[in-house]
Tab-separated table of C-alpha atoms in Angstrom:
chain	number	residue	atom	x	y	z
A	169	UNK	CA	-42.486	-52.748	34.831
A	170	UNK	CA	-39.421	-50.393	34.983
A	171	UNK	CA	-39.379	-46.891	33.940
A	172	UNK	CA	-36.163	-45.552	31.986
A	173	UNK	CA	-35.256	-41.651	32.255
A	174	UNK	CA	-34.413	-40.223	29.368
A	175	UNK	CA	-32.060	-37.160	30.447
A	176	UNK	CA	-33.201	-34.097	28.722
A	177	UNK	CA	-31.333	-32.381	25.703
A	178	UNK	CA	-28.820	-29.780	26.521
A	179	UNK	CA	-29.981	-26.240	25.068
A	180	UNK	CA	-28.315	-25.603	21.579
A	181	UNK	CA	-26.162	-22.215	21.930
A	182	UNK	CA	-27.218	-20.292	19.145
A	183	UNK	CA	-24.057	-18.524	18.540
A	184	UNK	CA	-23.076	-22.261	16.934
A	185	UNK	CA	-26.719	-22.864	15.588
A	186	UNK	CA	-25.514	-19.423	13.283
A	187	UNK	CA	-22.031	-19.334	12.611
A	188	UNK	CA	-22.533	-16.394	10.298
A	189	UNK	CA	-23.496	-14.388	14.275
A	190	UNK	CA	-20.073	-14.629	15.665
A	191	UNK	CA	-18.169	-11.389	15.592
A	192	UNK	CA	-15.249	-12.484	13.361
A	193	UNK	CA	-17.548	-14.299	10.666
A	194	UNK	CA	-19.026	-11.252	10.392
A	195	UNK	CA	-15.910	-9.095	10.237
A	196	UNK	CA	-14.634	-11.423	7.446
A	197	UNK	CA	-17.630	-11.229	5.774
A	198	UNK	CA	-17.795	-7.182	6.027
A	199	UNK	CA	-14.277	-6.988	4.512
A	200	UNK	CA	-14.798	-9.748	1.877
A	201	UNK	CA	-17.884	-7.776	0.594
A	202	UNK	CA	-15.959	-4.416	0.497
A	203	UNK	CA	-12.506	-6.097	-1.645
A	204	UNK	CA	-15.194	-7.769	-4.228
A	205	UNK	CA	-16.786	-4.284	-4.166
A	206	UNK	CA	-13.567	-2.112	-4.560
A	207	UNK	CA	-12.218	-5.096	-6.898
A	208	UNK	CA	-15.443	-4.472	-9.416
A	209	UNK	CA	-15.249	-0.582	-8.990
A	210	UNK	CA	-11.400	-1.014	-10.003
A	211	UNK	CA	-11.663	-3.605	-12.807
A	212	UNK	CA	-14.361	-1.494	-14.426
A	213	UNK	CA	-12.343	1.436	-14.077
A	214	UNK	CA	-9.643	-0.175	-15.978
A	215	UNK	CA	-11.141	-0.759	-19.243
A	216	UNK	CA	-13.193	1.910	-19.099
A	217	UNK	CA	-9.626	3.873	-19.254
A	218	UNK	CA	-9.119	3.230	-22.845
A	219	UNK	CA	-12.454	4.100	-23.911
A	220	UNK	CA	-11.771	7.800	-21.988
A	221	UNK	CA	-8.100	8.418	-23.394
A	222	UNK	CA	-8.625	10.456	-26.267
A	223	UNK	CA	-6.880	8.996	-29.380
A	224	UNK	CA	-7.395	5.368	-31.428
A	225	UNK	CA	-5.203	2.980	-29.646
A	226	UNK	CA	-4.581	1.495	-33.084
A	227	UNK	CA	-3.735	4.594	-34.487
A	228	UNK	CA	-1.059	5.324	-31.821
A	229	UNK	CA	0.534	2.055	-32.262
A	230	UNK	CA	0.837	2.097	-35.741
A	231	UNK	CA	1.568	5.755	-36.821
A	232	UNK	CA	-0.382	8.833	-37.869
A	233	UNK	CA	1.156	7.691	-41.613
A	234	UNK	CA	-0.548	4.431	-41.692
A	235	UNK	CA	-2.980	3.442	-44.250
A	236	UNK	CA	-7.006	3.416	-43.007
A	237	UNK	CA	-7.152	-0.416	-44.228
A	238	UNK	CA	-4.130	-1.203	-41.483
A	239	UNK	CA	-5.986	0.852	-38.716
A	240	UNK	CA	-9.159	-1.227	-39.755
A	241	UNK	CA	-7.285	-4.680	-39.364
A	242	UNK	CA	-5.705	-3.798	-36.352
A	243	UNK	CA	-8.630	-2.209	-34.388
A	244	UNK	CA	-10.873	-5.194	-35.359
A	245	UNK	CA	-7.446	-7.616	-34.484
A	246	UNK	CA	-7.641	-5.865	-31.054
A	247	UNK	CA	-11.251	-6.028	-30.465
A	248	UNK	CA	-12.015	-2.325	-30.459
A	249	UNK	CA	-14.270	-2.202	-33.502
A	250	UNK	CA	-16.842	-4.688	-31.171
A	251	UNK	CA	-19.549	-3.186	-28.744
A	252	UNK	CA	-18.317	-1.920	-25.372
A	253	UNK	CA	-20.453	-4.506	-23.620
A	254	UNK	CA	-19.002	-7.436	-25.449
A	255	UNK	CA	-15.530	-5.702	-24.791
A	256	UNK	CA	-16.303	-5.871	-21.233
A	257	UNK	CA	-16.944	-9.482	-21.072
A	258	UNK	CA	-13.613	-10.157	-22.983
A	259	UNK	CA	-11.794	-8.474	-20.719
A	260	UNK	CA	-13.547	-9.904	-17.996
A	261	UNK	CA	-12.878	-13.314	-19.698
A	262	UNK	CA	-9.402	-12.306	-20.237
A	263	UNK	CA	-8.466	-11.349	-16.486
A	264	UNK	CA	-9.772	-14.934	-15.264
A	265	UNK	CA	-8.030	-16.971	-17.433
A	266	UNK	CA	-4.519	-14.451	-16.768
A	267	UNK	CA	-4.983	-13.050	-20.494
A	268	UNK	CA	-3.989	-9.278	-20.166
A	269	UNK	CA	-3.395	-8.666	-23.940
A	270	UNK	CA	-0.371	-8.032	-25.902
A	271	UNK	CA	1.780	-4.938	-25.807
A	272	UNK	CA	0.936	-2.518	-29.106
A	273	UNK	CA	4.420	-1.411	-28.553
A	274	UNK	CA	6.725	-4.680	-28.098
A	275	UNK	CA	4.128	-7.297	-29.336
A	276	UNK	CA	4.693	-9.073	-25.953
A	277	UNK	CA	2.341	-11.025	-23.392
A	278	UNK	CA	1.359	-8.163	-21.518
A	279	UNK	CA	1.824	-10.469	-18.188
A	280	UNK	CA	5.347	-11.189	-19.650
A	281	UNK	CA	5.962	-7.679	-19.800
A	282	UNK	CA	4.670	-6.879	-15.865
A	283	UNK	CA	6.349	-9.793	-14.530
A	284	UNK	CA	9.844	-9.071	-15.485
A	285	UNK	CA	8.617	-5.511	-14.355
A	286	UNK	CA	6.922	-6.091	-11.137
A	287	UNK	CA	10.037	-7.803	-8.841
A	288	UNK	CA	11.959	-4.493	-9.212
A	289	UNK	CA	9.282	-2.216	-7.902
A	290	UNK	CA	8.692	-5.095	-4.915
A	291	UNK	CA	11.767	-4.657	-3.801
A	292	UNK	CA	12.257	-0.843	-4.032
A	293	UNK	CA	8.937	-0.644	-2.254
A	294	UNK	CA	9.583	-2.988	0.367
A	295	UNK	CA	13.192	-1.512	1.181
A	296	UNK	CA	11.918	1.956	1.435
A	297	UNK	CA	8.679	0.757	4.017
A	298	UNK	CA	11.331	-1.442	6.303
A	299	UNK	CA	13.314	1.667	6.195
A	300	UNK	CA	10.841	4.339	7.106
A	301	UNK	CA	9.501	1.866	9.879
A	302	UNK	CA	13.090	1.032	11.331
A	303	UNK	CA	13.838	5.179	11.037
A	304	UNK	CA	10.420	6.519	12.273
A	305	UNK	CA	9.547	3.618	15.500
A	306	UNK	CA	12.624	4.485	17.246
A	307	UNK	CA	12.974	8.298	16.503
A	308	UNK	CA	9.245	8.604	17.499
A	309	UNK	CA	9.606	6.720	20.626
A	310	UNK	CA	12.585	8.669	21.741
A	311	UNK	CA	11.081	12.009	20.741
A	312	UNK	CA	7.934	11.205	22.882
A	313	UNK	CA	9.735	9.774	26.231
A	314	UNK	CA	12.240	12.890	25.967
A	315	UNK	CA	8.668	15.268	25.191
A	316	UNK	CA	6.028	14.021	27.409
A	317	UNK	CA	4.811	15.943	30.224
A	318	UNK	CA	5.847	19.151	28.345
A	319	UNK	CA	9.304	18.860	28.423
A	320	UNK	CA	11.559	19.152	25.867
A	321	UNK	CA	10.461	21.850	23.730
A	322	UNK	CA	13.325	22.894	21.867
A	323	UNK	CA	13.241	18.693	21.124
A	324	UNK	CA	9.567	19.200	20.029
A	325	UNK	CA	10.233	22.541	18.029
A	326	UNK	CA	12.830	20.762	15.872
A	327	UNK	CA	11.524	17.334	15.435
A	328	UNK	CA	8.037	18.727	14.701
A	329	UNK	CA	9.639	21.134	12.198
A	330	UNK	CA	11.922	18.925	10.504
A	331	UNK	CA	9.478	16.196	9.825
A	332	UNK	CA	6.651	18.738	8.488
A	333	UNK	CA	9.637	20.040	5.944
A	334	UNK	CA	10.610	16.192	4.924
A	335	UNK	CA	6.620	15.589	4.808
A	336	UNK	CA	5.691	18.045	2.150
A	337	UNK	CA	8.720	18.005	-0.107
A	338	UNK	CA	7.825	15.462	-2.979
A	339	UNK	CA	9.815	12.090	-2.687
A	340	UNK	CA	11.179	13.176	-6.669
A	341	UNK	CA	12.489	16.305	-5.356
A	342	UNK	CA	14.507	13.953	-2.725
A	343	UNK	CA	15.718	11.987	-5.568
A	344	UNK	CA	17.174	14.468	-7.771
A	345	UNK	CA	18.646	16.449	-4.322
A	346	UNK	CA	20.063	13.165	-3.345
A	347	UNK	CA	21.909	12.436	-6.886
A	348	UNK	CA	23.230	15.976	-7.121
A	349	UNK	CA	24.534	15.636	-3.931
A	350	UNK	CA	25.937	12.003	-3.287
A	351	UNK	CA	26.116	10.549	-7.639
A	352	UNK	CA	26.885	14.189	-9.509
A	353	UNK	CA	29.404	16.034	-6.644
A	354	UNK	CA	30.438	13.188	-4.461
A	355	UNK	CA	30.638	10.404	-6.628
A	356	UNK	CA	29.755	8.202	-4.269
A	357	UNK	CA	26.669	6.037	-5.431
A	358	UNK	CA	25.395	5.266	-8.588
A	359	UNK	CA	23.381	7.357	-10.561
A	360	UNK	CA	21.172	4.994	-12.117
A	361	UNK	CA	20.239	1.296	-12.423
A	362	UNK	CA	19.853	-1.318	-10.217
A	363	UNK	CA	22.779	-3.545	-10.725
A	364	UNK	CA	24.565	-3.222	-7.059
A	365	UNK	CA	23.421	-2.552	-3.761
A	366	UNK	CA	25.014	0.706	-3.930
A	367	UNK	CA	22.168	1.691	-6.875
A	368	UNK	CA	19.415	0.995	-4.516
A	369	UNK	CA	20.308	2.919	-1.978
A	370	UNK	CA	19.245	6.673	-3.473
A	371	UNK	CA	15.798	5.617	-4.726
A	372	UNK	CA	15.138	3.379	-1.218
A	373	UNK	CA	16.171	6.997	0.693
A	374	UNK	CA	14.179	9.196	-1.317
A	375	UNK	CA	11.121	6.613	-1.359
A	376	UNK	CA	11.457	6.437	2.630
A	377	UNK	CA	12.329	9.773	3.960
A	378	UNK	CA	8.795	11.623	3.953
A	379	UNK	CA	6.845	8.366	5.008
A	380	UNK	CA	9.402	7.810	7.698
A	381	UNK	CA	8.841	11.693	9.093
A	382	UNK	CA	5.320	10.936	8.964
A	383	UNK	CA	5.035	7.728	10.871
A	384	UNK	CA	7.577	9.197	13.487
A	385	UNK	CA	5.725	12.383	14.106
A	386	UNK	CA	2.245	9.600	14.500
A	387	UNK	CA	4.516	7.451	17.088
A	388	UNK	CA	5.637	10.139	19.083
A	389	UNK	CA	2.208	11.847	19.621
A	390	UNK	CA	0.760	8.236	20.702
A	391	UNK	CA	3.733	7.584	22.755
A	392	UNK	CA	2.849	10.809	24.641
A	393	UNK	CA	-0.791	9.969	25.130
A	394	UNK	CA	-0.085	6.192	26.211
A	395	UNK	CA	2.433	7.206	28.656
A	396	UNK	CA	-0.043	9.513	30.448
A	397	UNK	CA	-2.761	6.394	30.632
A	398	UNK	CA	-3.246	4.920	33.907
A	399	UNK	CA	-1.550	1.008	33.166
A	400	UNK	CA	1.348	3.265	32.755
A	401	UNK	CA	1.429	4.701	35.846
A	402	UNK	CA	0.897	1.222	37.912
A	403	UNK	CA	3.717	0.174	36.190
A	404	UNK	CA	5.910	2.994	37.592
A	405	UNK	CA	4.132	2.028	40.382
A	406	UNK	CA	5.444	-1.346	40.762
A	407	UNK	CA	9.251	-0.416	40.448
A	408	UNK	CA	9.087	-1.599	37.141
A	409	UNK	CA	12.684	-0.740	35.004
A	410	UNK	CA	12.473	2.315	32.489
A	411	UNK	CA	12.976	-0.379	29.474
A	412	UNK	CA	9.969	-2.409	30.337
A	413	UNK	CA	7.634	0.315	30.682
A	414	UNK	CA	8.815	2.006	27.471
A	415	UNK	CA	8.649	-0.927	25.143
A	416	UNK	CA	6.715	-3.476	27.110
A	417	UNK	CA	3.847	-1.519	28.341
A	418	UNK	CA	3.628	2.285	25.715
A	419	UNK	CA	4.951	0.581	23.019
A	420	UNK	CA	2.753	-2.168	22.185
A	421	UNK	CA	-0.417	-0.020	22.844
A	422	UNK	CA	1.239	3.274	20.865
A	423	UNK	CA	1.356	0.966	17.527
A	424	UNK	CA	-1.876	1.098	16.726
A	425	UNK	CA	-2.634	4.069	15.344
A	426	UNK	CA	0.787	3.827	13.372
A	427	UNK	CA	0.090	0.583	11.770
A	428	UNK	CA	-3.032	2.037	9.973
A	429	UNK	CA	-0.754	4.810	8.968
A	430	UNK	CA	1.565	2.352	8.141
A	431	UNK	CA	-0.662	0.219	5.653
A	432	UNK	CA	-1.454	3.622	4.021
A	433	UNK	CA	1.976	4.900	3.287
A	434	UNK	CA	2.899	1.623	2.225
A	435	UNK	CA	0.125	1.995	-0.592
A	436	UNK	CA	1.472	5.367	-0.780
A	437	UNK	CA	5.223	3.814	-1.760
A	438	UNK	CA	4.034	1.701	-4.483
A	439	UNK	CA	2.355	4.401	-6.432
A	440	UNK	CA	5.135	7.147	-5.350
A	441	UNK	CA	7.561	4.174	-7.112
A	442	UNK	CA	5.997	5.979	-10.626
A	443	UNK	CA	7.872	9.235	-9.987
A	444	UNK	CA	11.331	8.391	-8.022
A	445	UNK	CA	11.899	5.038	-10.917
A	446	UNK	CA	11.713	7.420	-13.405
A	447	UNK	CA	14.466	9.906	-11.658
A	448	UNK	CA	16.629	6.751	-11.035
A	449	UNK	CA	16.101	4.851	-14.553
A	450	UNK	CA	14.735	2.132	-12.201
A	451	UNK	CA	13.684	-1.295	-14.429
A	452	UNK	CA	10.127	-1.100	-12.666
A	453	UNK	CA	6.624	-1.021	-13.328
A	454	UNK	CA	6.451	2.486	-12.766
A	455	UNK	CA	8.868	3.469	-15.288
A	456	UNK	CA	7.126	1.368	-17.713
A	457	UNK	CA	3.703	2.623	-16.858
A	458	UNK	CA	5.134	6.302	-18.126
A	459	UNK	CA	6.896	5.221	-21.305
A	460	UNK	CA	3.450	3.063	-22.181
A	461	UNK	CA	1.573	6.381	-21.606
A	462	UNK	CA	3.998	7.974	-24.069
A	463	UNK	CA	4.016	5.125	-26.892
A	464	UNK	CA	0.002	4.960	-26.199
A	465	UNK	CA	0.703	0.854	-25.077
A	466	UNK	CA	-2.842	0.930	-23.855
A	467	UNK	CA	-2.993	-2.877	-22.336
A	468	UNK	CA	0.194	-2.514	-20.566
A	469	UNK	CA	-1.515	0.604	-18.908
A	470	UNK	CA	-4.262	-1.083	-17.843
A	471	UNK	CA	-2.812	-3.720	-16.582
A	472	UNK	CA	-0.092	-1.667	-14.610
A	473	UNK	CA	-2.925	0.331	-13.458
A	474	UNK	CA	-5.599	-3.081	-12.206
A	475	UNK	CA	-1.888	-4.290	-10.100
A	476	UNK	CA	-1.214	-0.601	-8.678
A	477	UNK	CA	-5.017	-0.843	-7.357
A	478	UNK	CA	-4.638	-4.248	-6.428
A	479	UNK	CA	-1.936	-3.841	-4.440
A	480	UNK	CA	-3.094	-1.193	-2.475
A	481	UNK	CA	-6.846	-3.038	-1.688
A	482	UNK	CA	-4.588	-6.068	-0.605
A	483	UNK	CA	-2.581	-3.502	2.041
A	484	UNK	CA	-5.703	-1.968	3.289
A	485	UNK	CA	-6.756	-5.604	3.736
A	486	UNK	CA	-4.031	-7.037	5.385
A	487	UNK	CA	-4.162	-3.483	7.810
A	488	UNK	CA	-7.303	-4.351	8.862
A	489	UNK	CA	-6.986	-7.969	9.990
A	490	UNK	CA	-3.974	-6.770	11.727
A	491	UNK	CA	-5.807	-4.305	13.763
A	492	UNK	CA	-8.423	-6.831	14.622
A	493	UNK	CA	-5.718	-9.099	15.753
A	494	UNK	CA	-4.577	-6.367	18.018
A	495	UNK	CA	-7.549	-5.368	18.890
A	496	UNK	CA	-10.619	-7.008	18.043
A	497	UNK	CA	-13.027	-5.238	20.373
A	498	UNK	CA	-12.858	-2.084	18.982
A	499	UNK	CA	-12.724	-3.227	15.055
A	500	UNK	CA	-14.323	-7.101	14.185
A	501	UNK	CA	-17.617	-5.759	16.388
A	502	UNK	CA	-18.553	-2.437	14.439
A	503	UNK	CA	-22.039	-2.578	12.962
């Protein structure tokens, strides 16, 4: 009679018995909760906007000199004579299936009317964050090399001065400075528009200049913390060249702090488009957001207003996987 050994099971790790424990599933699933949460909160907020606007949309669209019959047909055509509840699960309805209304004021889809709208303020947006980021990394990483230790006041005095000034002047003020200066006496860009390069390149200044002083002054003061931390000084240490140390050592480790900035002055940009397109004529969603405030184009609000607060969840979103790429100790482990 012969005896077979049957070898024993190995032990089941229960990190992969429950996926849900590991630290990232968990992160994703913090940050997941928080967008649907924000999303709701935002949504909600949008149609409860023209409920809160004093005025009858319907009025508004169709004159103060329009018969009460008209107003009738259009509020009930619009849905506003219905309960607020059953409003709220049209508009619900509506945002899944891509629905957003028509305009009161150009009878158009109003997702015809943001998409023609929306590239415009993408781009101004985008040019004026790659510009404050290529402006502000270097100056701040200069500033901080020539600063650290204490030296370099005069260096400080000014940069820290100039970039509180740039800081707390409004980015509309820029603007009209900026086309005084370089459309009205100089002649040398465009006023208005966006039909050459040239016209892009007041509005992408004006957008770019605070944001920039404000992620330069963050660099620097990082930069001078990071090159005081010990790695730092083993790498001096070692012999290692000037270059290395600066960008391949303080850099990397000095960025951290300025990409959360970063992510919120980017949200920053796209609602500070409202003001500067409206100083440059720009075709963009935020000069369209104040002429349907004027005209009392209530679903072109709305919808301006849900893609504004989109946008910015999206950033803060995209910010914070980025920081737990960089550094997932400190960010996809917090309780």
């Amino acid at each position: 009679m012969s005896l077979t050994l049957i070898a024993p099971e190995p032990p089941v790790d229960p990190a992969r018995a429950r996926p849900w424990s590991h630290p990232w599933v968990r992160f994703g699933a913090r940050r997941l909760g928080r967008l649907l949460v924000s999303l709701g909160v935002l949504v909600t907020a949008s149609f409860a906007m023209i409920h809160l606007v004093p005025g009858d949309p319907a009025r508004a669209a169709l004159g103060p000199t329009a018969p009460a019959d008209l107003v009738a047909a259009r509020r009930h055509a619009l849905g506003l004579d219905d309960p607020f509840l059953v409003q709220y699960l049209h508009y619900l309805k509506g945002l899944f299936t891509g629905d957003l209304g028509t305009s009161l004021a150009s009878q158009l889809p109003v997702s015809d009317v943001v998409a023609q709208r929306l590239p415009a303020t993408l781009s101004l947006a985008v040019l004026a964050f790659l510009a404050a980021v290529v402006v502000a990394v270097p100056l701040g990483v200069v500033t901080g090399v020539l600063t650290r230790r204490g030296h370099g006041r005069r260096t400080e005095l000014v940069f820290t001065t100039s970039s509180i000034v740039l800081a707390t002047v409004p980015d509309f003020l820029i603007g009209v400075a900026l086309v005084y200066v370089f459309a009205i006496r100089l002649g040398w860009l465009p006023v208005a528009g966006d039909d050459t390069a040239a016209s892009y390149v007041l509005p992408v200044v004006s957008l770019a200049i605070g944001p920039a002083a404000i992620l330069a002054r963050i660099v620097r003061v990082e930069m001078v913390g990071v090159l005081e931390a010990d790695f730092v000084r083993t790498a001096r240490a070692k012999r290692l060249p000037a270059r290395t140390i600066y960008l391949g050592h303080a850099l990397p480790n000095a960025v951290t702090a300025a990409l959360t900035l970063g992510g919120l002055l980017l949200s920053a940009m796209v609602a500070g488009t409202v003001l500067v397109e409206n100083v440059f004529a720009w075709p963009g969603l935020g000069s369209t957001i104040v002429q349907s405030i004027l005209v009392k184009d209530y679903p072109v609000v709305q919808a301006i207003v849900l893609l504004y607060g989109l946008g910015v969840l999206l950033t803060n979103l995209v910010v914070d996987v980025a920081l737990a790429l960089l550094d997932p100790r400190s960010t996809i482990r917090e309780d």
